[in-house]
PDB file of C-alpha atoms in Angstrom:
ATOM      1  CA  MET A  18      83.321   3.170 -21.819  1.00 55.00           C
ATOM      2  CA  ASN A  19      85.632   1.100 -19.894  1.00 73.00           C
ATOM      3  CA  ASN A  20      85.396   2.602 -15.933  1.00 88.00           C
ATOM      4  CA  LYS A  21      88.151  -0.360 -14.985  1.00 95.00           C
ATOM      5  CA  PRO A  22      91.462   0.526 -14.062  1.00 96.00           C
ATOM      6  CA  LYS A  23      94.107   0.719 -15.879  1.00 97.00           C
ATOM      7  CA  ILE A  24      97.450  -1.979 -15.065  1.00 98.00           C
ATOM      8  CA  LEU A  25     100.710  -2.384 -17.307  1.00 98.00           C
ATOM      9  CA  TYR A  26     102.509  -5.692 -17.770  1.00 98.00           C
ATOM     10  CA  VAL A  27     105.464  -6.324 -19.012  1.00 98.00           C
ATOM     11  CA  ASP A  28     106.625 -10.086 -19.054  1.00 98.00           C
ATOM     12  CA  ASP A  29     109.632 -11.119 -22.887  1.00 97.00           C
ATOM     13  CA  GLU A  30     107.254 -14.342 -22.682  1.00 97.00           C
ATOM     14  CA  GLU A  31     103.980 -14.193 -25.077  1.00 97.00           C
ATOM     15  CA  LEU A  32     102.567 -17.062 -23.023  1.00 97.00           C
ATOM     16  CA  ASN A  33     102.728 -15.168 -19.669  1.00 97.00           C
ATOM     17  CA  ILE A  34     101.525 -11.797 -20.887  1.00 97.00           C
ATOM     18  CA  THR A  35      98.197 -14.156 -22.646  1.00 97.00           C
ATOM     19  CA  VAL A  36      97.700 -15.728 -18.637  1.00 97.00           C
ATOM     20  CA  PHE A  37      98.135 -12.848 -17.229  1.00 98.00           C
ATOM     21  CA  GLN A  38      95.331 -10.576 -19.289  1.00 97.00           C
ATOM     22  CA  LEU A  39      92.957 -13.559 -19.323  1.00 97.00           C
ATOM     23  CA  THR A  40      93.659 -13.882 -15.456  1.00 97.00           C
ATOM     24  CA  PHE A  41      92.871 -10.209 -14.946  1.00 98.00           C
ATOM     25  CA  SER A  42      90.787  -8.608 -17.728  1.00 97.00           C
ATOM     26  CA  LYS A  43      87.773  -9.469 -15.733  1.00 95.00           C
ATOM     27  CA  TYR A  44      89.230  -6.836 -12.556  1.00 95.00           C
ATOM     28  CA  PHE A  45      91.580  -3.967 -15.003  1.00 97.00           C
ATOM     29  CA  GLU A  46      92.614  -2.847 -18.454  1.00 97.00           C
ATOM     30  CA  VAL A  47      95.607  -4.545 -18.846  1.00 98.00           C
ATOM     31  CA  LEU A  48      97.930  -3.682 -21.312  1.00 98.00           C
ATOM     32  CA  THR A  49     100.973  -5.449 -22.184  1.00 98.00           C
ATOM     33  CA  ALA A  50     104.947  -4.869 -23.520  1.00 98.00           C
ATOM     34  CA  ASP A  51     107.296  -7.430 -24.656  1.00 98.00           C
ATOM     35  CA  SER A  52     110.112  -6.272 -23.317  1.00 98.00           C
ATOM     36  CA  GLY A  53     110.476  -2.858 -20.986  1.00 98.00           C
ATOM     37  CA  LYS A  54     111.610  -0.343 -22.854  1.00 98.00           C
ATOM     38  CA  LYS A  55     107.836  -1.108 -25.377  1.00 98.00           C
ATOM     39  CA  GLY A  56     106.977  -0.842 -20.833  1.00 98.00           C
ATOM     40  CA  VAL A  57     108.425   2.614 -21.493  1.00 98.00           C
ATOM     41  CA  GLU A  58     106.863   3.913 -24.776  1.00 98.00           C
ATOM     42  CA  ILE A  59     103.291   2.810 -23.674  1.00 98.00           C
ATOM     43  CA  PHE A  60     103.467   4.480 -20.117  1.00 98.00           C
ATOM     44  CA  GLN A  61     104.659   8.041 -21.522  1.00 97.00           C
ATOM     45  CA  ASN A  62     101.530   7.792 -23.924  1.00 97.00           C
ATOM     46  CA  ASP A  63      98.890   6.612 -21.472  1.00 96.00           C
ATOM     47  CA  PRO A  64      99.103   8.821 -18.803  1.00 95.00           C
ATOM     48  CA  GLU A  65      95.637   6.856 -17.296  1.00 95.00           C
ATOM     49  CA  ILE A  66      98.289   3.842 -16.435  1.00 96.00           C
ATOM     50  CA  LYS A  67      97.562   3.511 -12.448  1.00 96.00           C
ATOM     51  CA  PHE A  68     100.268   0.710 -11.219  1.00 98.00           C
ATOM     52  CA  VAL A  69     102.677  -1.448 -13.169  1.00 98.00           C
ATOM     53  CA  ILE A  70     104.262  -4.918 -12.853  1.00 98.00           C
ATOM     54  CA  SER A  71     107.110  -6.536 -14.980  1.00 98.00           C
ATOM     55  CA  ASP A  72     108.890  -9.753 -14.740  1.00 97.00           C
ATOM     56  CA  MET A  73     112.834  -9.335 -13.486  1.00 96.00           C
ATOM     57  CA  LYS A  74     114.363 -11.261 -15.650  1.00 95.00           C
ATOM     58  CA  MET A  75     114.325  -9.587 -19.421  1.00 95.00           C
ATOM     59  CA  PRO A  76     116.192  -9.149 -21.971  1.00 94.00           C
ATOM     60  CA  GLU A  77     117.872  -5.575 -22.242  1.00 94.00           C
ATOM     61  CA  MET A  78     116.266  -4.326 -19.609  1.00 96.00           C
ATOM     62  CA  ASN A  79     115.686  -6.275 -15.828  1.00 96.00           C
ATOM     63  CA  GLY A  80     111.858  -5.315 -14.213  1.00 97.00           C
ATOM     64  CA  LEU A  81     113.877  -3.304 -12.014  1.00 97.00           C
ATOM     65  CA  GLU A  82     115.803  -0.563 -14.487  1.00 97.00           C
ATOM     66  CA  PHE A  83     112.323  -1.127 -15.827  1.00 98.00           C
ATOM     67  CA  ILE A  84     110.530   0.462 -12.716  1.00 98.00           C
ATOM     68  CA  ARG A  85     112.979   2.576 -12.468  1.00 97.00           C
ATOM     69  CA  LYS A  86     113.142   4.622 -15.487  1.00 97.00           C
ATOM     70  CA  ILE A  87     108.877   4.250 -15.006  1.00 96.00           C
ATOM     71  CA  LYS A  88     109.507   6.469 -11.335  1.00 95.00           C
ATOM     72  CA  ASN A  89     111.736   8.908 -14.043  1.00 94.00           C
ATOM     73  CA  GLU A  90     108.840   9.562 -15.323  1.00 89.00           C
ATOM     74  CA  CYS A  91     106.116   9.434 -12.485  1.00 93.00           C
ATOM     75  CA  GLN A  92     107.283   8.922  -8.810  1.00 92.00           C
ATOM     76  CA  HIS A  93     104.381   7.871  -7.010  1.00 93.00           C
ATOM     77  CA  ILE A  94     102.989   5.546  -9.404  1.00 96.00           C
ATOM     78  CA  PRO A  95     102.992   1.930  -7.611  1.00 97.00           C
ATOM     79  CA  CYS A  96     105.222  -0.854  -9.143  1.00 97.00           C
ATOM     80  CA  SER A  97     105.672  -4.172  -8.657  1.00 97.00           C
ATOM     81  CA  ILE A  98     107.533  -7.680  -9.772  1.00 97.00           C
ATOM     82  CA  LEU A  99     106.082 -11.197 -10.419  1.00 94.00           C
ATOM     83  CA  SER A 100     109.085 -13.126 -11.531  1.00 91.00           C
ATOM     84  CA  GLY A 101     109.773 -17.325 -11.509  1.00 87.00           C
ATOM     85  CA  TYR A 102     112.961 -16.618  -9.905  1.00 84.00           C
ATOM     86  CA  GLN A 103     113.094 -15.869  -5.404  1.00 82.00           C
ATOM     87  CA  GLN A 104     114.248 -13.004  -4.501  1.00 78.00           C
ATOM     88  CA  SER A 105     117.363 -11.337  -4.538  1.00 89.00           C
ATOM     89  CA  PRO A 106     119.171  -8.514  -2.982  1.00 92.00           C
ATOM     90  CA  GLU A 107     118.494  -6.192  -5.278  1.00 93.00           C
ATOM     91  CA  ILE A 108     115.277  -6.639  -5.462  1.00 93.00           C
ATOM     92  CA  MET A 109     114.970  -6.779  -1.533  1.00 94.00           C
ATOM     93  CA  SER A 110     116.449  -3.575  -1.523  1.00 95.00           C
ATOM     94  CA  ALA A 111     114.223  -2.195  -4.241  1.00 96.00           C
ATOM     95  CA  LEU A 112     110.854  -3.220  -0.985  1.00 95.00           C
ATOM     96  CA  ASN A 113     112.888  -2.140   1.322  1.00 95.00           C
ATOM     97  CA  ASN A 114     113.787   1.393   0.028  1.00 95.00           C
ATOM     98  CA  GLY A 115     109.904   2.025  -1.865  1.00 94.00           C
ATOM     99  CA  GLU A 116     110.595   1.506  -5.874  1.00 95.00           C
ATOM    100  CA  ILE A 117     108.392  -1.484  -5.907  1.00 97.00           C
ATOM    101  CA  VAL A 118     105.742  -2.096  -3.560  1.00 96.00           C
ATOM    102  CA  GLY A 119     105.587  -6.421  -4.043  1.00 95.00           C
ATOM    103  CA  TYR A 120     106.908  -9.591  -5.898  1.00 95.00           C
ATOM    104  CA  GLN A 121     105.292 -12.154  -6.259  1.00 94.00           C
ATOM    105  CA  LEU A 122     106.638 -15.255  -7.781  1.00 93.00           C
ATOM    106  CA  LYS A 123     105.790 -16.886 -10.535  1.00 92.00           C
ATOM    107  CA  PRO A 124     103.166 -18.768 -10.891  1.00 92.00           C
ATOM    108  CA  PHE A 125     101.582 -16.753  -9.591  1.00 94.00           C
ATOM    109  CA  ASN A 126      98.803 -16.431  -6.548  1.00 95.00           C
ATOM    110  CA  LYS A 127      95.499 -14.879  -8.322  1.00 97.00           C
ATOM    111  CA  GLY A 128      94.228 -13.511  -5.676  1.00 96.00           C
ATOM    112  CA  ALA A 129      97.591 -12.327  -3.922  1.00 96.00           C
ATOM    113  CA  VAL A 130      97.958  -9.738  -7.119  1.00 97.00           C
ATOM    114  CA  GLU A 131      95.194  -8.535  -7.475  1.00 96.00           C
ATOM    115  CA  GLN A 132      94.934  -7.787  -3.624  1.00 95.00           C
ATOM    116  CA  LEU A 133      98.332  -6.011  -3.798  1.00 96.00           C
ATOM    117  CA  ILE A 134      96.771  -3.901  -7.095  1.00 96.00           C
ATOM    118  CA  LYS A 135      94.018  -2.879  -5.720  1.00 95.00           C
ATOM    119  CA  GLU A 136      95.429  -2.014  -1.949  1.00 94.00           C
ATOM    120  CA  HIS A 137      98.258   0.055  -4.396  1.00 94.00           C
ATOM    121  CA  ILE A 138      95.688   1.630  -7.491  1.00 92.00           C
ATOM    122  CA  SER A 139      95.495   5.320  -6.907  1.00 60.00           C
ATOM    123  CA  SER A 140      92.591   7.874  -8.131  1.00 50.00           C
ATOM    124  CA  THR A 141      94.947  10.154  -9.918  1.00 46.00           C
ATOM    125  CA  ARG A 142      99.433   9.482 -11.636  1.00 53.00           C
ATOM    126  CA  GLN A 143     100.923  12.404 -10.534  1.00 48.00           C
TER     127      GLN A 143
END
């Protein structure tokens, strides 16, 4: 039986998904999606997801748009952005208003991402 906390990582680049999964599968059960749309579907079908992390720049739906859809389903789920681009005013606003709990630049710092996730995982999803 797997007792690792479940997290969802969304990124449109397969290499980033593979690296994230390999890096964090020791600590978490990592579910992945290659688009915001697929991410929403996975989230809606798995109530045990404890944390959501997304790339920012993706086709069709950016990371914050995806996170806003997740927050409509479950307001209290902690979400974060992982991006290859510097913080934008939109990301700063999302951090300041609590839409996201963190922002990390790619290439990510494994320890910082792991700590962020562990700090914000809650025992129940509301």
